[in-house]
Amino acid sequence: MKTCDEICSSISFNLDDITSCCVSGLGPSPIYCDYTKTKENINYIQKQQEMLNIINSNEIKNYKCNNCCYVKETQMPLKETKYNLIIIRHWTACNCNCVYCNVKGEGSGLFPKYNPYNIIKKLYNDNLIDKENLVVHFQGGDIGVLKEFNSLVELFEENGFKRLDFCTNNIIFQPTIQRIISKQKGTLSLSLDCGTSTTYKKIKGVDKFNQYIKNLKKYVNSVKDKNTIVVNYIIVLGINDNKKEILKFFKLMKNIGIKNVGFRLDYNYANFWTFQSVPLTD
């Protein structure tokens, strides 16, 4: 007998639908509905069971999740579980124009076609959320242009959660984020990608470096555990892929008090399919 933790315990609010597979979205991920339908009336437990039935039938051969590491054998009877992971990514609108982003143009991207607030509220009311272990990821576009951001966070605060994970370009300071991370109830992931304002403008397409640093200092000064905040550096071919820029980035992060930084390659920097990356210059 097979089961899947992703199907049983995660729910993702996407641009056009609501699913339960945050890994690839290629398996029998429950497409509960599209944004034009009344989502509050969807029987999520029924959909969940339908997907569990699929992975225990011959139909599984027709899905990408056939060999997925999250599909595992169990001796226990299949039963529904409460959601402990909510992913909110139902918009791609942003106020940046990063060279590595697939949504091009400052102010471009898609604004939400629906608000997941009432859906999540009903899940709480129906006792379908594991409050003590609930982790929420805010992904998608930038939080700064998501009108329902504050009300969604307040909903989680009122009903219970374990941790809120925020991802933002940091152009607009968010007091709500500051409040959550200062209480050690959340994490903050940012992307700076440089150590100078000149390089920042080349990568981000906007001249907001000083504002970014000002906002970052506010967040850092509000938390006891500096590991709560991670500043990322996406390496872009011919722009910030040099020792001089990287060293300036490290120096800047040290001066501000950042403890965690992350590095990764822009997809255009490497041959993604053969995993042959271009070495750093200098």
Coordinates of C-alpha atoms in Angstrom, one line a residue:
M1 CA 0.0 0.0 0.0
K2 CA 1.4 3.4 -1.0
T3 CA 0.9 6.9 0.4
C4 CA 2.2 10.4 -0.2
D5 CA 2.9 13.0 2.4
E6 CA 2.7 15.8 -0.1
I7 CA -0.9 14.8 -1.2
C8 CA -1.9 14.3 2.4
S9 CA -0.5 17.3 4.1
S10 CA 0.3 20.1 1.6
I11 CA -1.8 22.6 -0.3
S12 CA -0.6 25.1 -2.8
F13 CA -2.5 28.2 -4.1
N14 CA -1.3 28.8 -7.6
L15 CA -2.1 31.3 -10.4
D16 CA -5.0 29.3 -11.8
D17 CA -5.6 26.3 -9.5
I18 CA -5.1 24.8 -6.1
T19 CA -2.9 21.6 -5.9
S20 CA -1.3 19.3 -3.4
C21 CA 2.1 18.7 -4.9
C22 CA 4.8 21.2 -4.2
V23 CA 7.6 19.1 -5.7
S24 CA 7.1 19.2 -9.4
G25 CA 3.4 19.5 -10.0
L26 CA 3.8 16.8 -12.6
G27 CA 2.2 13.9 -10.8
P28 CA -1.5 13.2 -9.9
S29 CA -1.5 16.5 -8.2
P30 CA -5.1 17.3 -7.1
I31 CA -6.3 20.1 -9.3
Y32 CA -9.1 21.0 -6.9
C33 CA -10.5 23.8 -9.1
D34 CA -9.7 26.7 -11.3
Y35 CA -10.0 30.3 -10.1
T36 CA -13.4 30.8 -11.8
K37 CA -15.1 28.3 -9.5
T38 CA -16.3 28.5 -5.9
K39 CA -13.3 27.1 -4.1
E40 CA -14.8 27.2 -0.6
N41 CA -17.2 24.4 -1.5
I42 CA -14.6 22.0 -2.7
N43 CA -14.4 18.7 -0.8
Y44 CA -10.7 18.6 -0.2
I45 CA -10.7 15.4 1.7
Q46 CA -12.5 13.6 -1.1
K47 CA -10.0 15.0 -3.6
Q48 CA -7.2 13.9 -1.4
Q49 CA -8.5 10.3 -1.2
E50 CA -9.0 10.2 -5.0
M51 CA -5.3 10.9 -5.4
L52 CA -4.3 8.3 -2.9
N53 CA -6.4 5.8 -4.8
I54 CA -4.5 6.7 -8.0
I55 CA -1.1 6.0 -6.6
N56 CA -2.4 2.6 -5.4
S57 CA -3.7 1.6 -8.8
N58 CA -2.3 0.8 -12.2
E59 CA -2.9 4.4 -13.2
I60 CA 0.2 5.4 -11.3
K61 CA 2.2 4.3 -14.3
N62 CA 0.8 7.2 -16.3
Y63 CA 2.0 9.9 -13.9
K64 CA 5.4 11.5 -13.2
C65 CA 5.1 10.7 -9.6
N66 CA 5.6 7.0 -10.3
N67 CA 9.1 7.0 -8.9
C68 CA 8.8 10.1 -6.7
C69 CA 10.6 9.9 -3.4
Y70 CA 7.6 11.2 -1.5
V71 CA 5.5 8.1 -2.6
K72 CA 6.2 5.5 0.0
E73 CA 5.0 2.1 1.2
T74 CA 3.0 1.9 4.4
Q75 CA 1.3 -0.8 6.4
M76 CA -1.2 1.6 7.9
P77 CA -4.7 2.0 6.4
L78 CA -4.9 5.1 4.2
K79 CA -6.5 8.0 5.8
E80 CA -6.7 11.8 5.4
T81 CA -4.3 14.0 7.4
K82 CA -4.4 17.6 8.3
Y83 CA -2.5 20.2 6.2
N84 CA 0.8 21.3 7.7
L85 CA 2.2 23.0 4.7
I86 CA 0.5 25.9 2.8
I87 CA 2.2 27.5 -0.2
I88 CA 0.9 30.9 -1.4
R89 CA 2.0 31.7 -4.9
H90 CA -1.1 32.9 -6.7
W91 CA 0.5 36.0 -8.3
T92 CA 3.7 36.8 -10.3
A93 CA 3.4 40.6 -10.3
C94 CA 6.5 42.4 -9.0
N95 CA 8.1 45.9 -8.8
C96 CA 11.5 44.8 -10.0
N97 CA 12.9 43.8 -13.5
C98 CA 15.6 41.3 -12.7
V99 CA 17.6 40.0 -15.6
Y100 CA 17.2 36.4 -14.6
C101 CA 13.4 36.5 -14.1
N102 CA 11.2 34.9 -16.6
V103 CA 8.6 37.6 -16.0
K104 CA 10.1 40.6 -17.8
G105 CA 9.4 44.3 -17.3
E106 CA 9.1 46.4 -14.2
G107 CA 5.5 46.2 -13.0
S108 CA 4.8 43.2 -15.2
G109 CA 3.5 39.8 -14.1
L110 CA 0.1 38.7 -13.1
F111 CA -1.9 40.0 -10.1
P112 CA -4.1 37.5 -8.2
K113 CA -7.2 36.3 -9.9
Y114 CA -8.6 35.1 -6.6
N115 CA -8.0 35.6 -2.8
P116 CA -7.2 32.4 -0.9
Y117 CA -8.3 34.0 2.4
N118 CA -11.8 32.5 2.6
I119 CA -10.5 29.1 1.5
I120 CA -7.9 29.0 4.2
K121 CA -10.3 30.3 6.8
K122 CA -12.7 27.5 6.0
L123 CA -9.9 24.9 6.3
Y124 CA -9.3 26.2 9.8
N125 CA -13.0 26.1 10.6
D126 CA -13.3 22.6 9.3
N127 CA -10.3 21.5 11.5
L128 CA -8.3 20.5 8.4
I129 CA -5.1 22.4 9.4
D130 CA -2.5 21.1 11.8
K131 CA -2.1 24.4 13.7
E132 CA 0.9 23.3 15.8
N133 CA 3.0 22.2 12.8
L134 CA 1.7 24.5 10.1
V135 CA 4.4 26.1 7.9
V136 CA 3.4 28.7 5.3
H137 CA 5.6 29.7 2.3
F138 CA 4.9 33.0 0.7
Q139 CA 6.3 32.7 -2.9
G140 CA 5.1 33.9 -6.3
G141 CA 5.7 37.6 -7.2
D142 CA 6.7 40.1 -4.6
I143 CA 4.9 40.5 -1.3
G144 CA 5.0 44.3 -1.8
V145 CA 2.4 44.2 -4.5
L146 CA 0.1 41.6 -2.9
K147 CA -2.8 43.5 -1.4
E148 CA -4.1 40.7 0.7
F149 CA -0.7 40.0 2.3
N150 CA -1.4 41.6 5.7
S151 CA -4.9 40.1 6.0
L152 CA -3.5 36.6 5.2
V153 CA -0.8 36.9 7.9
E154 CA -3.4 38.1 10.4
L155 CA -5.5 35.1 9.6
F156 CA -2.7 32.7 10.4
E157 CA -1.9 34.7 13.6
E158 CA -5.5 34.5 14.7
N159 CA -5.9 30.7 14.1
G160 CA -2.4 29.3 14.8
F161 CA 0.7 28.3 13.0
K162 CA 4.3 27.2 13.6
R163 CA 6.3 29.3 11.1
L164 CA 5.8 31.8 8.2
D165 CA 8.5 31.9 5.5
F166 CA 8.7 35.1 3.6
C167 CA 10.4 35.7 0.2
T168 CA 10.6 39.3 -1.0
N169 CA 12.8 41.6 -3.1
N170 CA 12.9 44.0 -0.1
I171 CA 12.1 47.2 -2.0
I172 CA 9.1 47.9 0.2
F173 CA 9.6 47.5 3.9
Q174 CA 7.0 45.3 5.5
P175 CA 6.2 46.0 9.2
T176 CA 4.2 42.7 9.2
I177 CA 7.3 40.7 8.3
Q178 CA 9.3 42.6 10.9
R179 CA 6.7 41.7 13.6
I180 CA 6.7 38.0 12.8
I181 CA 10.4 37.5 12.6
S182 CA 11.0 39.6 15.7
K183 CA 8.8 37.1 17.5
Q184 CA 10.9 34.2 16.1
K185 CA 7.8 32.9 14.3
G186 CA 9.1 33.3 10.7
T187 CA 12.1 33.5 8.3
L188 CA 13.0 36.0 5.7
S189 CA 14.7 35.2 2.4
L190 CA 16.0 38.0 0.2
S191 CA 18.0 38.3 -3.0
L192 CA 20.6 41.1 -3.3
D193 CA 22.9 39.6 -5.9
C194 CA 25.6 42.3 -5.6
G195 CA 27.8 44.4 -3.3
T196 CA 27.4 47.8 -5.1
S197 CA 24.6 50.0 -6.3
T198 CA 25.9 50.0 -9.9
T199 CA 25.6 46.2 -10.2
Y200 CA 22.3 46.2 -8.4
K201 CA 20.7 48.4 -11.0
K202 CA 22.2 46.3 -13.8
I203 CA 20.6 43.1 -12.3
K204 CA 17.4 44.4 -10.8
G205 CA 16.5 47.0 -13.5
V206 CA 15.6 49.5 -10.8
D207 CA 17.6 52.0 -8.8
K208 CA 16.7 50.9 -5.3
F209 CA 19.9 49.7 -3.7
N210 CA 20.0 52.3 -0.9
Q211 CA 16.4 51.6 0.0
Y212 CA 17.1 47.8 0.0
I213 CA 20.0 48.3 2.4
K214 CA 18.0 50.6 4.6
N215 CA 15.1 48.0 4.8
L216 CA 17.6 45.1 5.4
K217 CA 19.1 46.9 8.4
K218 CA 15.7 47.4 9.9
Y219 CA 14.9 43.7 9.7
V220 CA 18.3 42.7 11.1
N221 CA 18.1 45.1 14.0
S222 CA 14.6 43.7 15.0
V223 CA 15.7 40.0 15.4
K224 CA 17.6 38.3 18.2
D225 CA 18.5 35.3 16.0
K226 CA 20.3 36.6 13.0
N227 CA 20.0 33.2 11.3
T228 CA 16.3 34.1 10.7
I229 CA 17.4 36.2 7.7
V230 CA 19.1 34.8 4.5
V231 CA 20.4 37.1 1.8
N232 CA 21.0 35.3 -1.5
Y233 CA 23.4 36.1 -4.4
I234 CA 22.3 34.8 -7.8
I235 CA 25.3 34.6 -10.1
V236 CA 24.6 36.2 -13.5
L237 CA 27.0 35.7 -16.4
G238 CA 29.0 38.8 -17.2
I239 CA 27.5 41.0 -14.5
N240 CA 28.2 39.9 -11.0
D241 CA 30.3 36.7 -11.6
N242 CA 33.6 38.2 -10.4
K243 CA 35.7 38.0 -7.3
K244 CA 35.6 41.8 -6.7
E245 CA 31.8 42.0 -6.6
I246 CA 31.5 38.9 -4.4
L247 CA 34.0 40.2 -1.9
K248 CA 32.1 43.5 -1.7
F249 CA 28.9 41.6 -1.1
F250 CA 30.6 39.6 1.8
K251 CA 31.9 42.8 3.3
L252 CA 28.5 44.5 3.1
M253 CA 26.8 41.5 4.7
K254 CA 29.3 41.4 7.5
N255 CA 28.9 45.1 8.3
I256 CA 25.1 44.8 8.4
G257 CA 25.2 41.7 10.6
I258 CA 24.0 39.0 8.2
K259 CA 24.9 35.5 9.3
N260 CA 23.5 33.5 6.4
V261 CA 24.0 34.0 2.7
G262 CA 23.2 31.7 -0.2
F263 CA 24.7 31.4 -3.7
R264 CA 23.1 29.9 -6.8
L265 CA 23.5 30.2 -10.6
D266 CA 21.1 31.9 -12.9
Y267 CA 19.7 29.3 -15.2
N268 CA 21.1 31.2 -18.2
Y269 CA 24.6 30.9 -16.6
A270 CA 24.9 27.2 -17.0
N271 CA 23.9 24.4 -19.4
F272 CA 21.0 23.3 -17.2
W273 CA 20.6 19.9 -18.9
T274 CA 24.2 18.8 -18.7
F275 CA 25.0 20.6 -15.4
Q276 CA 28.1 22.2 -16.8
S277 CA 28.5 25.5 -15.2
V278 CA 30.8 28.4 -16.2
P279 CA 33.7 29.0 -13.7
L280 CA 33.8 32.3 -11.8
T281 CA 36.0 35.0 -13.4
D282 CA 39.0 36.5 -11.7

